[in-house]
Short mmCIF file of C-alpha atoms in Angstrom, two decimals:
data_model
loop_
_atom_site.label_atom_id
_atom_site.label_comp_id
_atom_site.label_asym_id
_atom_site.label_seq_id
_atom_site.Cartn_x
_atom_site.Cartn_y
_atom_site.Cartn_z
CA UNK A 1 -60.02 16.04 63.14
CA UNK A 2 -57.30 14.34 61.09
CA UNK A 3 -57.65 14.88 57.35
CA UNK A 4 -55.49 11.91 56.33
CA UNK A 5 -55.28 8.16 56.97
CA UNK A 6 -52.89 6.93 59.66
CA UNK A 7 -52.29 3.70 57.71
CA UNK A 8 -49.77 5.25 55.30
CA UNK A 9 -48.09 8.44 56.48
CA UNK A 10 -45.83 10.86 54.72
CA UNK A 11 -42.97 12.23 56.85
CA UNK A 12 -44.91 15.50 57.13
CA UNK A 13 -48.06 13.72 58.30
CA UNK A 14 -46.07 11.67 60.79
CA UNK A 15 -44.56 14.86 62.21
CA UNK A 16 -48.00 16.41 62.51
CA UNK A 17 -49.26 13.35 64.39
CA UNK A 18 -46.16 13.47 66.60
CA UNK A 19 -46.88 17.11 67.51
CA UNK A 20 -50.44 16.16 68.52
CA UNK A 21 -49.89 12.89 70.39
CA UNK A 22 -46.49 13.30 72.03
CA UNK A 23 -47.68 16.10 74.39
CA UNK A 24 -50.82 14.07 75.20
CA UNK A 25 -48.75 10.99 76.04
CA UNK A 26 -46.43 13.02 78.25
CA UNK A 27 -49.44 14.49 80.07
CA UNK A 28 -50.71 10.97 80.77
CA UNK A 29 -47.26 9.98 82.05
CA UNK A 30 -47.44 12.93 84.43
CA UNK A 31 -50.92 11.78 85.44
CA UNK A 32 -49.63 8.28 86.18
CA UNK A 33 -46.84 9.66 88.35
CA UNK A 34 -49.22 12.05 90.09
CA UNK A 35 -51.68 9.22 90.77
CA UNK A 36 -49.00 7.07 92.39
CA UNK A 37 -47.70 9.95 94.51
CA UNK A 38 -50.97 11.74 95.32
CA UNK A 39 -51.89 12.46 98.93
CA UNK A 40 -54.86 14.64 98.00
CA UNK A 41 -58.12 14.59 99.97
CA UNK A 42 -61.05 12.39 98.98
CA UNK A 43 -63.03 15.22 97.35
CA UNK A 44 -60.08 16.17 95.15
CA UNK A 45 -59.58 12.56 94.11
CA UNK A 46 -63.28 12.15 93.31
CA UNK A 47 -63.23 15.32 91.19
CA UNK A 48 -60.07 14.19 89.40
CA UNK A 49 -61.64 10.79 88.68
CA UNK A 50 -64.62 12.46 86.99
CA UNK A 51 -62.31 14.66 84.89
CA UNK A 52 -60.23 11.66 83.85
CA UNK A 53 -63.34 9.69 82.89
CA UNK A 54 -64.52 12.63 80.79
CA UNK A 55 -61.16 12.83 79.01
CA UNK A 56 -61.21 9.06 78.46
CA UNK A 57 -64.67 9.26 76.89
CA UNK A 58 -63.46 12.03 74.57
CA UNK A 59 -60.50 9.90 73.43
CA UNK A 60 -62.79 6.87 73.02
CA UNK A 61 -65.00 8.81 70.59
CA UNK A 62 -62.84 7.51 67.75
CA UNK A 63 -60.51 4.55 68.15
CA UNK A 64 -58.30 2.38 65.99
CA UNK A 65 -59.93 -0.96 65.26
CA UNK A 66 -56.74 -2.75 66.31
CA UNK A 67 -53.51 -1.65 67.96
CA UNK A 68 -51.10 0.80 66.34
CA UNK A 69 -49.03 -2.17 65.19
CA UNK A 70 -46.17 -2.05 62.68
CA UNK A 71 -46.17 1.19 60.70
CA UNK A 72 -43.72 3.04 58.51
CA UNK A 73 -43.76 6.37 56.73
CA UNK A 74 -43.72 6.49 52.95
CA UNK A 75 -39.97 7.14 53.28
CA UNK A 76 -39.42 3.95 55.30
CA UNK A 77 -39.12 5.45 58.80
CA UNK A 78 -40.29 2.97 61.44
CA UNK A 79 -42.95 4.32 63.81
CA UNK A 80 -43.02 2.03 66.89
CA UNK A 81 -45.37 4.41 68.67
CA UNK A 82 -47.22 1.82 70.77
CA UNK A 83 -44.08 0.08 72.02
CA UNK A 84 -43.97 -0.38 75.80
CA UNK A 85 -40.36 0.87 76.02
CA UNK A 86 -39.98 3.55 73.35
CA UNK A 87 -43.57 4.26 72.25
CA UNK A 88 -44.38 7.89 71.52
CA UNK A 89 -48.09 7.16 72.00
CA UNK A 90 -47.69 4.77 74.93
CA UNK A 91 -47.62 6.47 78.35
CA UNK A 92 -46.37 3.20 79.91
CA UNK A 93 -43.08 3.69 78.03
CA UNK A 94 -40.50 5.58 80.19
CA UNK A 95 -39.74 6.39 77.23
CA UNK A 96 -36.28 5.46 75.96
CA UNK A 97 -34.52 7.10 73.04
CA UNK A 98 -32.07 4.47 71.83
CA UNK A 99 -28.88 5.83 70.26
CA UNK A 100 -27.48 3.54 67.56
CA UNK A 101 -23.86 4.55 68.01
CA UNK A 102 -22.36 1.68 66.03
CA UNK A 103 -23.64 -1.35 64.16
CA UNK A 104 -22.95 -3.49 67.22
CA UNK A 105 -23.52 -0.98 70.05
CA UNK A 106 -26.46 1.08 71.36
CA UNK A 107 -27.14 3.09 74.50
CA UNK A 108 -29.90 5.11 76.13
CA UNK A 109 -30.11 7.51 79.05
CA UNK A 110 -33.55 7.62 80.64
CA UNK A 111 -35.41 8.05 83.91
CA UNK A 112 -37.76 5.77 85.82
CA UNK A 113 -40.26 7.40 88.15
CA UNK A 114 -42.77 6.26 90.75
CA UNK A 115 -44.90 4.32 88.26
CA UNK A 116 -42.06 1.78 87.83
CA UNK A 117 -41.44 1.04 91.51
CA UNK A 118 -40.89 -2.51 92.73
CA UNK A 119 -38.97 -2.56 96.02
CA UNK A 120 -39.36 0.76 97.86
CA UNK A 121 -37.55 3.55 95.97
CA UNK A 122 -36.24 1.07 93.40
CA UNK A 123 -37.32 -0.06 89.94
CA UNK A 124 -39.27 -3.26 89.45
CA UNK A 125 -36.97 -6.02 88.23
CA UNK A 126 -39.38 -6.94 85.46
CA UNK A 127 -39.31 -3.39 84.11
CA UNK A 128 -35.51 -3.49 84.04
CA UNK A 129 -35.56 -6.83 82.24
CA UNK A 130 -38.01 -5.44 79.68
CA UNK A 131 -35.71 -2.50 78.97
CA UNK A 132 -32.69 -4.77 78.53
CA UNK A 133 -34.67 -7.05 76.22
CA UNK A 134 -35.60 -4.04 74.11
CA UNK A 135 -32.11 -2.56 73.74
CA UNK A 136 -30.72 -6.01 72.95
CA UNK A 137 -33.42 -6.44 70.33
CA UNK A 138 -32.56 -3.10 68.75
CA UNK A 139 -28.83 -3.75 68.55
CA UNK A 140 -29.38 -7.27 67.23
CA UNK A 141 -31.34 -5.85 64.29
CA UNK A 142 -29.09 -2.85 63.72
CA UNK A 143 -27.36 -4.52 60.75
CA UNK A 144 -30.61 -4.57 58.80
CA UNK A 145 -31.50 -8.13 59.80
CA UNK A 146 -34.78 -8.63 61.64
CA UNK A 147 -34.16 -10.64 64.82
CA UNK A 148 -36.41 -11.47 67.77
CA UNK A 149 -35.66 -12.66 71.30
CA UNK A 150 -34.80 -16.34 71.49
CA UNK A 151 -33.56 -16.47 75.07
CA UNK A 152 -32.50 -13.85 77.58
CA UNK A 153 -30.81 -14.39 80.94
CA UNK A 154 -30.79 -11.63 83.54
CA UNK A 155 -28.49 -11.18 86.53
CA UNK A 156 -29.58 -8.73 89.21
CA UNK A 157 -26.32 -7.29 90.57
CA UNK A 158 -28.04 -4.98 93.06
CA UNK A 159 -31.36 -3.10 93.28
CA UNK A 160 -31.83 -0.47 90.56
CA UNK A 161 -32.81 2.88 92.09
CA UNK A 162 -35.53 5.00 90.57
CA UNK A 163 -34.27 8.09 88.77
CA UNK A 164 -31.69 8.64 86.05
CA UNK A 165 -30.22 5.50 84.50
CA UNK A 166 -28.25 4.37 81.45
CA UNK A 167 -28.69 1.20 79.41
CA UNK A 168 -26.09 -0.19 77.03
CA UNK A 169 -26.19 -3.18 74.70
CA UNK A 170 -23.76 -4.70 72.24
CA UNK A 171 -23.50 -7.71 69.96
CA UNK A 172 -20.56 -9.96 70.78
CA UNK A 173 -20.91 -12.32 67.82
CA UNK A 174 -23.25 -13.62 65.13
CA UNK A 175 -23.59 -17.20 63.97
CA UNK A 176 -25.88 -17.90 61.06
CA UNK A 177 -29.39 -16.76 61.95
CA UNK A 178 -28.41 -15.96 65.55
CA UNK A 179 -26.91 -12.88 67.21
CA UNK A 180 -25.46 -13.05 70.73
CA UNK A 181 -25.64 -9.90 72.81
CA UNK A 182 -24.89 -8.50 76.26
CA UNK A 183 -26.43 -5.52 78.01
CA UNK A 184 -26.64 -3.74 81.34
CA UNK A 185 -28.33 -0.91 83.21
CA UNK A 186 -26.28 1.36 85.44
CA UNK A 187 -26.76 4.31 87.76
CA UNK A 188 -24.05 6.77 88.77
CA UNK A 189 -22.61 4.14 91.13
CA UNK A 190 -22.19 1.47 88.47
CA UNK A 191 -24.00 -1.55 86.99
CA UNK A 192 -27.21 -2.72 88.67
CA UNK A 193 -28.46 -5.41 86.28
CA UNK A 194 -26.87 -7.40 83.45
CA UNK A 195 -28.31 -9.53 80.66
CA UNK A 196 -27.18 -11.78 77.88
CA UNK A 197 -29.39 -13.00 75.09
CA UNK A 198 -29.70 -14.84 71.83
CA UNK A 199 -31.70 -13.13 69.10
CA UNK A 200 -32.90 -15.13 66.13
CA UNK A 201 -33.88 -14.20 62.60
CA UNK A 202 -37.38 -15.70 62.03
CA UNK A 203 -37.87 -18.14 59.18
CA UNK A 204 -40.09 -15.75 57.21
CA UNK A 205 -37.28 -13.17 57.13
CA UNK A 206 -34.50 -15.48 55.94
CA UNK A 207 -35.18 -15.06 52.24
#
């Protein structure tokens, strides 16, 4: 039982929550991968289904009224824990850890498993596009300016294999409320998918 509100978290409370939910999320990621790959017999699958439903009911015993949403610690640390790309509490997220190496450049090394398959043994193109949109969004806001996706164009150079990958994104220029960025995903043989996008500061954030 948590003895504090999750609406406003101190860094210590956030770390405590991290220690509780991060292992759970990773276990669910393993479950997703195991479900996709399973070749177990019908009895084993039926038993697993009952165990999963029991665990789901236990987690449903107390739920947030809405989604996790936009949350920060009392020290200003952003907690994007429900995000579909980097979310600590979202088992759909691969997840990515995005390294902000410079104000105009970020990168991430990550792995995509069976749950992200599109063509046989390769990542779904939509998943790759989502990842590129995210890293472009992060680098476009890395100067302290909130910016959201305006447009993004994706070029599929060749199929992206499942497994270990690297994403990179950089800002090539800014003009007024807009930032222009480029990004790509690569495996050990080179680039598989490229993107370019325009990210725009919303009106409410322009001061």
